[in-house]
Amino acid sequence: MDYLKKYKSFLYSYYLSSGVRITAGVVLPALIFSYFDMLSQGVAVSLGAMCVSGTDNPGPIHHRRNGMLICLLFLVVVASFTSLSAAYPVLLGILITVFCFVLSMIGVYGARAIAIGVNALLIMVLQMSHPSQGNEVLIQAAYILLGGLWYTGLSLLLHKFAPYRLGQQALGECMAATANYIRIRAQFYDVHADFDKIYRQMIEQQAIVHTEQELVRELFYKSRDIVKETTNTGRTLLMLFRSLVDLFEQIMTSYHDDYKDLHAAFEGTELMNRYRQLIMQLAAELDDISIAVKSGRRSRETTALANAIQETRRYYIELRNTKRTPETLEYYITMRNILSNIEDIANRMHTLHLYTSYQQNVANINTPDDYEKFVNRQDFSFKVLIDNLSMQSNYFRHALRVSLATLVGYIASLFLNVGHSYWILLTIIVILKPQYSLTKKRNFERLFGTIAGAIIGLGILYFIKDRTVLFGIMLVLMLGTYSLLRTNYMFAVIFMTPYVLLIFQLLYDIPLKNVLTDRLIDTTIGSIIAFIANLLIVPLWERAQISSLIATAIEKNTAWFKTAVTNFMGKPVTPIEYRISRKEAFVALGNLSDAFTRMLGDPKWQQKNINLIHQFVVYNHLLTSHIATLSNFGQQFAVANVTKDFIPVTNYIETELCAATAILKGAPTQAESARTPQWQMIDKRVTNLMMNRQKELHQGLTDTDTRKLLLEVKSVTDEFRIIHDVTTDIKKTSLQLAAAG
């Protein structure tokens, strides 16, 4: 692992830049007000800034602006009602229950709405210990409003000075996620490879890549600077992203189904290890490009990758000429295809290097008028909320769970003799997520992070007494907290706990023992309540929706397959049509991968048919990979493979995939088996070419027209056969899953 690259990647990431922005936005009001001996008012202003900053997630600037302003409105209303009710325990309990339900339900309007709800609940919890009446309520609300407006203005101003910065950082993160995906695929060439583990890692990473791609799509296709303005920077960023998605498709291509066969065929040689090292170099190269994109600088391309490819090709040719036999000819064709694919990926990376100069002439690349087809539009109608008011909605279940758990936490805080009891509710609110696995993970991270952070905080306060030094340390801890909050929650909590301890020590001079004890006890109580609520209060397990996601993935892959095979039917396909079908297949596969990963975190007794579902997810990955490969061949070898012989195979694949979808959707009557296609004519063509090629090899002929034609015909035929076999497996597994219930 290259730690220097990881450091540079984090240094230029939007996580660190947002951490700096939030830290400055929260600290400055308190410092300015304290200078005028108005520290308590400054803390209220900082509180407003902190809560609004929680909704300043990456996205188009108008979405960020609207989100912060709406959040500010919620903050003022919730804070005012909470302050007025704080002196009346029963009324406050009712208010907490209602607010928790309503503010959790607005999550139906997307991730930004979820952030608004959580931060509104945060201000509610923090205002519980500050009962106010009359003008005090208005004054407190005004300070919170001032803090929110201050942070909103700061964020918008920084964007004005660097409008493309966030897009560059998001695109760089997407590249880094893609590089990690490449590293995982490189493990297939390791002699000690654990293929089940690799497939599982690949599934998890594919979901991460999908999330990053969706963020970049939203940033670019919903931002006027990118899709409507004619600036060179905006167009270049758009071309970088398009090239990256094309690159990811190329990475997903697969030329063999069983890597064990390849390891056996080349046992005793260095070929597989050389390929692994070469693929790792591709990942390292993409990492370099990602860092350059995030920093806004031109990447430095070296000849190391090209030299490594050339050396690997030399070794391959030498091995082929000395070790090849008629029995191993097929494996050498496969390895040649893989090496050609690696070269193509390297060439695409060369293009990415060129784009990072921002000097390429991309003005003639027009953004499609229907770019909006690539992004999803959120429906903000009231009907969406009404439609989700049922037990079938995961949002409704989550809102019910949060409201009941916080009510229990509030009642517990009234009867337990601990200070800062609002930390119990705060813990419940930040831990509880709509999915069981995410809540369980967050629960562990919160507990472990609090304990570890408490130890660190004790050490700091034991050895350091100078208040100026402590303030400096607190700023560093704040920066760490806000920078890691969206990427590594456990480390964020490790930074957050000593940061909270230092705040109480510096501002209120409360005995450390009291604060530390309260923090640990309240966090533990909140974690226990959250765990029980997560397990018992109307949970919705991943297995309830996994069949639907599998069906959708198959459906979208079927549509992409139909688009990909048009080249072999002699029919044209428009680039926009192809890109949309590919994007939808990738999104569906990402959603399925993400759900399966979460399902692995569910209790064992809820992981019903987990092995069958795992097979399904792997089969869908294989299907997507081989459709990508077939599409790639369609662009290269279509002329030599335009034949009606593939029509029965294509019809069989489409029919069987549609049948599998019908079975998973509970419509087995539509799932009759398709007629098995006849391969005789297709195989006869390949066999004749193989026999002619073997004769040429015996005669010492190497580079011939037969060799080129065999490569083109056999490569395409093999892909059709693999997709045919994977389709059969998908249909069979869907029947098994339906029978298992």
XYZ file of C-alpha atoms in Angstrom:
741
model
C 0.000 0.000 0.000
C 1.386 3.392 -1.044
C 0.749 5.538 2.039
C 2.144 8.662 0.359
C -0.500 8.385 -2.357
C -3.215 7.817 0.241
C -2.044 10.923 2.087
C -2.048 13.016 -1.099
C -5.444 11.654 -2.110
C -6.944 12.652 1.244
C -5.142 16.006 1.186
C -6.874 17.012 -2.060
C -10.220 15.329 -1.307
C -13.509 17.116 -0.735
C -13.621 15.409 2.660
C -10.684 17.456 3.929
C -11.793 20.649 2.189
C -15.279 20.285 3.685
C -13.659 19.593 7.084
C -11.697 22.842 6.842
C -14.791 24.743 5.702
C -16.977 23.394 8.510
C -14.303 23.923 11.168
C -13.840 27.546 10.098
C -17.592 28.075 9.844
C -18.203 26.721 13.344
C -15.219 28.190 15.203
C -15.115 31.751 13.847
C -18.483 32.927 15.247
C -17.597 31.706 18.740
C -14.188 33.416 18.579
C -15.604 36.709 17.312
C -18.418 36.824 19.876
C -16.077 35.806 22.713
C -13.861 38.771 21.840
C -16.833 40.975 22.794
C -17.528 38.928 25.954
C -20.569 37.255 24.351
C -19.360 33.672 24.400
C -22.764 32.081 25.110
C -24.286 33.933 22.156
C -21.321 32.941 19.998
C -21.850 29.281 20.909
C -25.496 29.565 19.783
C -24.383 31.056 16.463
C -21.784 28.302 16.046
C -24.468 25.749 16.825
C -26.584 27.047 13.932
C -23.569 26.956 11.631
C -22.694 23.402 12.681
C -26.201 22.042 12.058
C -26.519 23.707 8.656
C -23.080 22.404 7.659
C -24.362 18.874 8.162
C -26.587 19.291 5.081
C -23.828 20.757 2.902
C -23.204 17.442 1.180
C -21.548 17.253 -2.260
C -23.936 18.053 -5.075
C -24.948 20.810 -7.531
C -24.584 24.199 -5.909
C -28.289 25.073 -6.217
C -29.160 21.814 -4.439
C -26.681 22.621 -1.676
C -28.010 26.171 -1.316
C -31.644 25.110 -1.206
C -30.838 22.300 1.225
C -29.059 24.642 3.636
C -31.838 27.236 3.540
C -34.571 24.636 4.090
C -32.517 23.136 6.910
C -32.201 26.570 8.476
C -35.985 26.962 8.442
C -36.395 23.589 10.148
C -33.715 24.484 12.721
C -35.424 27.710 13.760
C -38.865 26.078 14.071
C -37.636 22.969 15.913
C -35.352 24.929 18.257
C -38.154 27.362 19.169
C -40.734 24.667 19.902
C -38.204 22.622 21.867
C -37.168 25.587 24.028
C -40.779 26.413 24.779
C -41.576 22.799 25.737
C -38.356 22.006 27.614
C -39.811 22.986 31.003
C -42.746 20.547 30.613
C -41.508 16.918 30.543
C -44.744 15.374 29.225
C -45.166 17.971 26.479
C -41.490 17.623 25.575
C -41.839 13.854 25.339
C -44.759 14.217 22.916
C -42.841 16.799 20.905
C -39.751 14.556 20.690
C -41.853 11.642 19.427
C -43.615 13.743 16.785
C -40.457 15.502 15.595
C -38.528 12.233 15.363
C -41.250 10.641 13.253
C -41.811 13.603 10.918
C -38.140 14.499 10.482
C -37.246 10.871 9.788
C -40.097 10.477 7.272
C -38.815 13.323 5.103
C -36.044 10.940 4.140
C -38.370 9.800 1.327
C -37.146 12.890 -0.539
C -33.544 11.732 -0.781
C -30.172 11.857 0.949
C -30.135 15.618 1.414
C -33.568 15.486 3.041
C -32.255 12.794 5.396
C -29.390 15.112 6.380
C -31.866 17.960 7.001
C -33.947 15.736 9.262
C -30.980 14.469 11.260
C -29.595 17.958 11.864
C -33.013 19.286 12.845
C -33.198 16.462 15.396
C -29.706 17.382 16.546
C -30.775 20.949 17.332
C -33.844 19.545 19.115
C -31.670 17.384 21.377
C -29.242 20.213 22.139
C -32.060 22.641 22.982
C -33.730 20.228 25.432
C -31.541 21.417 28.277
C -32.231 25.121 27.571
C -35.870 25.916 28.468
C -36.835 29.439 27.442
C -39.884 31.653 27.310
C -40.969 34.775 25.461
C -38.236 36.898 23.969
C -35.532 34.427 25.003
C -36.896 31.935 22.491
C -36.847 34.504 19.696
C -33.331 35.669 20.592
C -32.000 32.103 20.698
C -33.663 31.347 17.335
C -32.150 34.527 15.894
C -28.644 33.462 16.897
C -29.188 30.028 15.328
C -30.528 31.729 12.195
C -27.490 34.014 12.091
C -25.136 31.043 12.377
C -26.905 29.158 9.613
C -26.874 32.185 7.306
C -23.203 32.749 8.059
C -22.239 29.216 7.101
C -24.486 29.222 4.008
C -22.883 32.459 2.832
C -19.396 31.089 3.487
C -20.096 27.918 1.502
C -21.605 29.781 -1.448
C -18.752 32.282 -1.469
C -16.107 29.561 -1.558
C -17.940 27.892 -4.445
C -17.989 31.215 -6.297
C -14.203 31.391 -6.130
C -13.721 27.746 -7.182
C -16.847 26.565 -9.066
C -15.207 23.426 -10.490
C -13.354 22.361 -7.373
C -16.017 20.042 -5.977
C -16.547 18.415 -9.376
C -12.813 17.768 -9.713
C -12.643 16.267 -6.233
C -15.690 14.041 -6.788
C -14.328 12.868 -10.140
C -10.974 12.132 -8.508
C -12.692 10.073 -5.800
C -14.539 8.147 -8.520
C -11.210 7.417 -10.212
C -9.701 6.243 -6.924
C -12.663 3.874 -6.344
C -12.202 2.525 -9.882
C -8.490 1.994 -9.189
C -9.383 -0.086 -6.123
C -11.734 -2.137 -8.291
C -8.818 -2.820 -10.651
C -6.669 -3.985 -7.721
C -9.330 -6.467 -6.654
C -9.565 -7.911 -10.163
C -5.773 -8.262 -10.218
C -6.075 -10.797 -7.392
C -7.618 -13.311 -9.830
C -4.101 -13.776 -11.233
C -2.560 -14.528 -7.833
C -1.480 -18.165 -7.535
C -2.943 -18.279 -4.004
C -6.198 -16.547 -4.968
C -9.313 -17.158 -2.864
C -11.886 -16.724 -5.622
C -14.957 -16.582 -3.360
C -13.351 -13.846 -1.286
C -12.304 -11.928 -4.399
C -15.813 -12.054 -5.849
C -17.215 -10.783 -2.555
C -14.713 -7.915 -2.465
C -15.485 -7.127 -6.096
C -19.205 -6.981 -5.336
C -18.617 -4.567 -2.451
C -16.270 -2.351 -4.470
C -18.598 -2.284 -7.470
C -21.276 -0.779 -5.214
C -18.796 1.901 -4.098
C -17.872 2.712 -7.707
C -21.578 2.977 -8.547
C -22.147 5.441 -5.673
C -19.228 7.610 -6.783
C -20.382 7.567 -10.413
C -23.896 8.603 -9.411
C -22.508 11.531 -7.408
C -20.430 12.727 -10.364
C -23.413 12.372 -12.711
C -25.504 14.514 -10.387
C -22.751 17.102 -10.059
C -22.045 17.328 -13.779
C -25.410 16.765 -15.453
C -27.332 18.999 -13.054
C -24.797 21.829 -13.015
C -25.099 24.666 -15.504
C -21.327 25.220 -15.438
C -20.756 21.732 -16.856
C -23.561 20.942 -19.296
C -24.714 24.340 -20.530
C -21.782 26.704 -20.335
C -19.011 26.478 -22.926
C -15.987 26.766 -20.638
C -13.066 24.532 -21.489
C -12.780 23.353 -17.874
C -16.388 22.198 -17.714
C -16.210 20.379 -21.054
C -12.920 18.762 -20.127
C -14.327 17.487 -16.830
C -17.309 16.065 -18.703
C -15.019 14.273 -21.153
C -12.896 12.971 -18.284
C -15.978 11.424 -16.706
C -17.238 9.943 -19.966
C -13.816 8.453 -20.598
C -13.734 7.069 -17.052
C -17.094 5.302 -17.478
C -15.879 3.845 -20.776
C -12.720 2.779 -18.980
C -14.737 1.096 -16.233
C -16.672 -0.850 -18.852
C -13.361 -1.961 -20.339
C -12.126 -3.000 -16.890
C -15.255 -5.073 -16.328
C -14.646 -7.119 -19.467
C -13.864 -10.773 -18.798
C -12.320 -13.196 -21.280
C -12.505 -16.371 -19.239
C -14.939 -17.866 -16.783
C -12.635 -20.051 -14.714
C -9.327 -18.576 -13.637
C -8.391 -21.925 -12.142
C -8.034 -23.288 -15.693
C -5.675 -20.453 -16.579
C -3.577 -21.044 -13.456
C -3.379 -24.751 -14.304
C -2.515 -24.080 -17.961
C 0.361 -21.738 -17.102
C 1.605 -23.431 -13.949
C 5.373 -23.246 -13.687
C 5.548 -20.000 -15.682
C 5.585 -16.337 -14.636
C 2.772 -15.329 -16.980
C -0.090 -15.092 -14.467
C 2.052 -13.200 -11.949
C 3.268 -10.816 -14.659
C -0.325 -10.084 -15.607
C -1.169 -9.446 -11.958
C 1.708 -6.989 -11.588
C 0.725 -5.279 -14.824
C -2.882 -4.817 -13.663
C -1.632 -3.447 -10.351
C 0.389 -0.899 -12.346
C -2.806 0.122 -14.132
C -4.398 0.772 -10.729
C -1.399 2.807 -9.595
C -1.522 4.830 -12.814
C -5.205 5.630 -12.288
C -4.427 6.629 -8.699
C -1.901 9.157 -10.012
C -4.494 10.568 -12.403
C -7.099 10.775 -9.614
C -4.744 12.777 -7.399
C -3.949 15.124 -10.293
C -7.654 15.661 -11.059
C -8.465 16.388 -7.413
C -5.601 18.865 -7.134
C -6.471 20.560 -10.437
C -2.989 19.924 -11.803
C -1.757 18.038 -14.836
C -0.807 14.424 -14.180
C 2.703 13.311 -14.990
C 2.729 10.383 -17.382
C 5.826 8.180 -17.469
C 6.890 5.368 -19.774
C 6.890 2.799 -16.944
C 3.473 1.347 -17.808
C 4.144 1.199 -21.543
C 7.514 -0.459 -20.911
C 5.930 -3.005 -18.562
C 3.281 -3.878 -21.171
C 5.942 -4.248 -23.841
C 8.033 -6.494 -21.602
C 5.004 -8.629 -20.709
C 4.077 -8.969 -24.382
C 7.655 -10.039 -25.189
C 7.484 -12.683 -22.462
C 4.079 -13.865 -23.682
C 5.265 -14.239 -27.292
C 8.372 -16.090 -26.200
C 6.322 -18.443 -24.021
C 3.750 -18.961 -26.766
C 6.382 -19.812 -29.354
C 8.124 -22.335 -27.108
C 5.336 -23.848 -24.986
C 2.183 -23.672 -27.101
C 0.502 -26.912 -28.111
C -2.760 -27.582 -29.984
C -4.296 -28.403 -26.571
C -3.282 -25.062 -25.031
C -4.000 -22.906 -28.097
C -7.323 -21.764 -26.630
C -5.667 -20.544 -23.419
C -3.065 -18.565 -25.352
C -5.847 -16.875 -27.307
C -7.506 -15.958 -24.008
C -4.289 -14.528 -22.560
C -3.670 -12.572 -25.759
C -7.154 -11.057 -25.484
C -6.499 -10.131 -21.859
C -3.204 -8.485 -22.761
C -4.867 -6.578 -25.592
C -7.499 -5.412 -23.122
C -4.782 -4.224 -20.739
C -3.191 -2.288 -23.608
C -6.541 -0.721 -24.448
C -7.029 0.316 -20.807
C -3.529 1.811 -20.803
C -4.365 3.779 -23.963
C -7.526 5.096 -22.324
C -5.467 6.164 -19.315
C -3.139 7.985 -21.699
C -6.205 9.928 -22.885
C -7.100 10.733 -19.273
C -3.554 12.020 -18.744
C -3.978 14.341 -21.735
C -7.295 15.693 -20.482
C -5.775 16.671 -17.118
C -3.844 19.413 -18.915
C -7.203 21.125 -19.651
C -5.689 22.167 -22.977
C -7.357 19.564 -25.161
C -9.717 20.871 -27.821
C -13.010 19.505 -26.544
C -15.184 22.377 -27.730
C -16.374 20.266 -30.641
C -17.675 17.599 -28.222
C -21.290 18.553 -27.756
C -23.174 17.634 -24.621
C -26.249 15.613 -25.625
C -29.528 17.494 -25.366
C -31.036 14.574 -23.469
C -28.311 14.401 -20.822
C -31.072 14.467 -18.207
C -31.763 10.812 -19.052
C -28.535 9.980 -17.225
C -29.704 11.349 -13.877
C -32.685 10.688 -11.644
C -35.030 13.504 -10.720
C -36.346 13.530 -7.176
C -40.110 13.818 -6.868
C -40.880 16.327 -4.086
C -44.663 16.043 -4.259
C -46.661 15.509 -1.090
C -48.015 12.324 -2.674
C -44.599 10.674 -2.224
C -44.848 11.184 1.529
C -48.441 9.928 1.684
C -47.604 6.840 -0.386
C -44.887 5.911 2.107
C -47.179 6.015 5.142
C -47.518 2.239 5.311
C -45.693 -0.717 6.810
C -44.459 -1.643 3.338
C -42.249 1.452 3.331
C -38.807 1.179 4.896
C -38.903 4.938 5.546
C -42.099 4.569 7.590
C -40.636 1.688 9.582
C -37.459 3.675 10.223
C -39.408 6.759 11.338
C -41.501 4.629 13.689
C -38.363 2.979 15.041
C -36.585 6.299 15.656
C -39.585 7.930 17.348
C -40.204 4.994 19.714
C -36.511 4.532 20.524
C -35.984 8.220 21.301
C -39.110 8.238 23.459
C -37.683 5.324 25.465
C -34.346 7.145 25.636
C -36.037 10.321 26.852
C -37.959 8.460 29.567
C -34.731 6.707 30.618
C -32.960 10.077 30.864
C -35.658 11.341 33.244
C -35.217 8.450 35.668
C -31.448 7.943 35.453
C -29.332 10.248 37.535
C -26.719 11.185 34.922
C -25.663 14.559 33.624
C -25.839 15.560 29.953
C -28.555 12.954 29.489
C -29.379 14.423 26.072
C -26.365 12.420 24.838
C -28.584 9.344 25.142
C -31.000 10.725 22.545
C -28.156 12.056 20.428
C -26.581 8.589 20.310
C -29.887 6.975 19.304
C -30.524 9.490 16.531
C -27.077 9.257 14.909
C -26.842 5.462 15.231
C -30.263 4.365 13.970
C -30.307 3.868 10.191
C -33.022 2.401 7.947
C -30.950 -0.775 7.428
C -30.105 -3.169 10.258
C -26.541 -3.830 9.088
C -25.683 -0.116 8.871
C -27.100 0.495 12.346
C -25.158 -2.443 13.792
C -21.951 -1.173 12.220
C -22.567 2.390 13.380
C -23.350 1.127 16.900
C -20.034 -0.664 17.204
C -18.124 2.282 15.747
C -19.806 4.709 18.144
C -19.027 2.621 21.236
C -15.454 1.754 20.292
C -14.732 5.283 19.044
C -16.071 6.838 22.250
C -13.938 4.603 24.475
C -10.800 5.114 22.380
C -11.446 8.855 22.134
C -12.003 9.112 25.883
C -8.603 7.532 26.528
C -6.971 9.975 24.106
C -8.796 12.897 25.708
C -7.647 11.838 29.165
C -4.075 11.682 27.950
C -4.249 15.147 26.399
C -5.757 16.784 29.469
C -3.434 14.935 31.847
C -0.201 16.013 30.137
C -1.175 19.421 28.703
C -2.401 22.309 30.850
C -1.765 25.335 28.624
C -5.173 26.549 27.387
C -3.766 27.975 24.137
C -2.188 24.633 23.262
C -5.414 22.842 24.206
C -7.360 25.166 21.918
C -4.995 24.368 19.050
C -5.427 20.643 19.681
C -9.185 21.113 19.765
C -9.079 22.726 16.305
C -7.107 19.745 14.952
C -9.618 17.347 16.513
C -12.504 19.320 15.016
C -10.877 19.172 11.608
C -10.410 15.436 11.935
C -14.009 14.963 13.056
C -15.616 16.875 10.207
C -13.196 15.509 7.585
C -13.791 11.861 8.496
C -17.484 12.011 9.374
C -18.595 10.897 5.886
C -15.833 8.381 5.205
C -14.768 6.715 8.446
C -17.273 7.169 11.246
C -15.279 5.277 13.864
C -12.213 7.492 13.442
C -14.497 10.529 13.350
C -15.868 9.530 16.777
C -12.320 8.916 18.041
C -11.558 12.539 17.111
C -14.951 13.795 18.280
C -14.836 12.498 21.866
C -11.655 14.329 22.989
C -12.877 17.348 21.007
C -16.081 17.372 23.106
C -14.080 16.895 26.318
C -11.859 19.861 25.428
C -14.901 22.057 24.675
C -16.359 21.432 28.120
C -12.952 21.951 29.716
C -12.221 25.212 27.874
C -15.686 26.787 27.842
C -17.355 25.619 31.023
C -14.502 24.322 33.180
C -16.618 21.317 34.228
C -14.637 18.604 36.062
C -13.235 16.172 33.539
C -14.377 13.133 35.495
C -18.009 14.219 35.341
C -17.969 14.902 31.600
C -16.111 11.675 30.802
C -18.379 9.528 32.971
C -21.505 11.089 31.506
C -20.218 10.627 27.961
C -19.436 6.936 28.425
C -22.617 6.089 30.369
C -24.968 8.033 28.097
C -23.377 6.647 24.928
C -23.643 3.098 26.281
C -27.306 3.533 27.235
C -28.126 5.081 23.868
C -26.287 2.296 22.025
C -28.182 -0.411 23.923
C -31.548 1.206 23.208
C -30.630 1.661 19.537
C -29.517 -1.968 19.247
C -32.728 -3.312 20.761
C -34.888 -0.984 18.649
C -32.974 -1.958 15.537
C -33.593 -5.626 16.230
C -37.189 -5.597 17.494
C -39.112 -2.545 16.291
C -40.625 -3.277 12.844
C -37.330 -4.245 11.168
C -37.241 -4.665 7.397
C -34.633 -7.244 6.449
C -32.700 -7.112 3.190
C -34.031 -10.510 2.111
C -37.457 -8.904 1.693
C -36.296 -6.810 -1.247
C -33.339 -8.758 -2.625
C -35.426 -10.751 -5.154
C -36.789 -7.530 -6.626
C -33.279 -6.098 -6.977
C -32.040 -9.301 -8.631
C -34.949 -9.166 -11.084
C -34.182 -5.526 -11.884
C -30.498 -6.305 -12.455
C -31.394 -9.122 -14.851
C -33.923 -6.882 -16.607
C -31.392 -4.088 -17.141
C -28.702 -6.538 -18.253
C -31.167 -7.962 -20.780
C -31.773 -4.482 -22.194
C -28.021 -3.835 -22.377
C -27.459 -7.198 -24.067
C -30.057 -6.330 -26.719
C -28.191 -3.098 -27.380
C -24.763 -4.742 -27.411
C -25.654 -7.462 -29.972
C -27.030 -5.056 -32.568
C -23.535 -4.762 -34.087
C -23.599 -8.481 -34.888
C -26.987 -8.139 -36.584
C -25.750 -5.439 -38.925
C -27.913 -2.796 -37.253
C -26.645 0.589 -36.031
C -27.042 1.700 -32.427
C -26.782 5.328 -31.347
C -24.088 6.159 -28.749
C -26.654 7.796 -26.448
C -28.872 4.706 -26.536
C -25.930 2.478 -25.732
C -24.663 4.686 -22.897
C -28.088 4.842 -21.259
C -28.599 1.061 -21.361
C -25.078 0.537 -20.000
C -25.586 3.098 -17.232
C -28.856 1.497 -16.139
C -27.232 -1.956 -16.073
C -24.360 -0.619 -13.943
C -26.765 1.164 -11.566
C -28.937 -1.941 -11.130
C -25.865 -4.084 -10.482
C -24.557 -1.524 -7.975
C -27.871 -1.480 -6.095
C -27.898 -5.287 -5.978
C -24.285 -5.435 -4.786
C -24.974 -2.873 -2.079
C -28.068 -4.739 -0.849
C -26.232 -8.057 -0.773
C -23.397 -6.510 1.243
C -25.942 -5.189 3.740
C -27.667 -8.577 3.855
C -24.407 -10.144 5.033
C -24.671 -7.864 8.078
C -28.202 -9.024 8.956
C -28.679 -11.663 11.694
C -27.879 -15.192 10.525
C -31.484 -16.313 10.897
C -32.513 -13.591 8.435
C -29.965 -14.612 5.788
C -32.314 -17.089 4.171
C -31.026 -18.701 0.948
C -27.828 -16.678 1.282
C -25.795 -19.118 -0.835
C -28.322 -19.017 -3.679
C -28.449 -15.220 -3.505
C -24.656 -15.062 -3.524
C -24.660 -17.208 -6.661
C -27.191 -14.853 -8.219
C -25.068 -11.788 -7.477
C -21.951 -13.463 -8.883
C -23.860 -14.605 -11.987
C -25.095 -11.044 -12.524
C -21.545 -9.749 -12.246
C -20.397 -12.371 -14.741
C -23.250 -11.489 -17.069
C -22.451 -7.774 -16.908
C -18.734 -8.438 -17.455
C -19.306 -10.668 -20.470
C -21.863 -8.301 -22.017
C -19.193 -5.598 -21.684
C -16.718 -7.934 -23.383
C -19.156 -8.780 -26.174
C -19.852 -5.092 -26.672
C -16.123 -4.431 -26.912
C -15.775 -7.174 -29.517
C -18.761 -5.745 -31.356
C -16.820 -2.530 -31.865
C -13.698 -4.394 -33.048
C -14.804 -7.592 -34.777
C -18.374 -6.958 -35.930
C -17.531 -7.101 -39.631
C -16.204 -10.670 -39.404
C -19.112 -11.803 -37.224
C -22.246 -10.375 -38.837
C -24.180 -13.608 -39.302
C -27.714 -14.901 -38.839
C -26.283 -17.915 -36.978
C -26.238 -15.862 -33.764
C -29.944 -14.971 -33.948
C -31.189 -18.220 -32.279
C -28.557 -17.816 -29.547
C -29.567 -14.202 -28.965
C -33.258 -15.133 -28.841
C -32.521 -17.938 -26.363
C -30.546 -15.630 -24.056
C -33.196 -12.911 -24.106
C -36.028 -15.406 -23.534
C -34.299 -17.160 -20.632
C -33.371 -13.882 -18.949
C -36.944 -12.646 -19.273
C -38.128 -15.973 -17.852
C -35.798 -15.623 -14.856
C -37.120 -12.113 -14.258
C -40.696 -13.397 -14.390
C -39.942 -16.169 -11.890
C -38.368 -13.738 -9.434
C -41.357 -11.429 -9.763
C -43.711 -14.309 -8.974
C -45.001 -14.972 -12.490
C -43.770 -18.514 -13.252
C -46.442 -19.024 -15.928
C -44.425 -16.698 -18.165
C -41.227 -18.614 -17.556
C -41.399 -21.555 -19.958
C -37.994 -22.810 -21.101
C -36.752 -21.457 -24.395
C -35.700 -23.739 -27.192
C -32.015 -24.604 -26.905
C -30.153 -22.960 -29.809
C -28.254 -25.031 -32.343
C -24.497 -24.415 -32.200
C -23.497 -26.741 -35.070
C -23.020 -24.058 -37.737
C -21.304 -21.680 -35.324
C -18.988 -24.368 -33.929
C -18.239 -25.717 -37.404
C -16.887 -22.331 -38.475
C -14.670 -22.077 -35.412
C -13.518 -25.713 -35.717
C -12.504 -25.244 -39.358
C -10.516 -22.154 -38.484
C -8.867 -23.957 -35.530
C -7.869 -26.875 -37.768
C -6.466 -24.542 -40.422
C -4.562 -22.613 -37.765
C -3.081 -25.796 -36.279
C -1.913 -26.846 -39.739
C -0.260 -23.458 -40.162
C 1.479 -23.846 -36.804
C 2.830 -27.243 -37.806
C 4.159 -25.597 -40.979
C 5.825 -22.885 -38.910
C 3.486 -20.111 -40.105
C 2.817 -17.577 -37.360
C 1.285 -14.294 -38.513
C -1.424 -15.154 -41.068
C -4.911 -14.003 -42.068
C -6.275 -17.227 -40.541
C -4.756 -16.282 -37.190
C -6.449 -12.852 -37.289
C -9.797 -14.286 -38.381
C -9.651 -17.044 -35.768
C -9.018 -14.476 -33.049
C -12.043 -12.427 -34.122
C -14.467 -15.292 -34.715
C -13.492 -17.453 -31.726
C -13.466 -14.511 -29.322
C -17.022 -13.498 -30.229
C -18.277 -17.097 -30.325
C -16.805 -17.829 -26.904
C -18.511 -14.772 -25.442
C -21.883 -15.786 -26.832
C -21.400 -19.267 -25.406
C -20.361 -17.966 -21.975
C -23.341 -15.590 -21.839
C -25.545 -18.509 -22.941
C -24.197 -20.670 -20.093
C -24.475 -17.895 -17.491
C -28.046 -17.255 -18.634
C -28.866 -20.943 -18.157
C -27.371 -20.800 -14.656
C -29.396 -17.687 -13.835
C -32.622 -19.347 -14.974
C -31.806 -22.503 -12.987
C -30.932 -20.556 -9.831
C -34.103 -18.456 -10.111
C -36.153 -21.661 -10.113
C -34.241 -22.911 -7.056
C -34.773 -19.618 -5.240
C -38.491 -19.641 -6.057
C -38.795 -23.238 -4.830
C -36.917 -22.392 -1.610
C -39.341 -19.543 -0.945
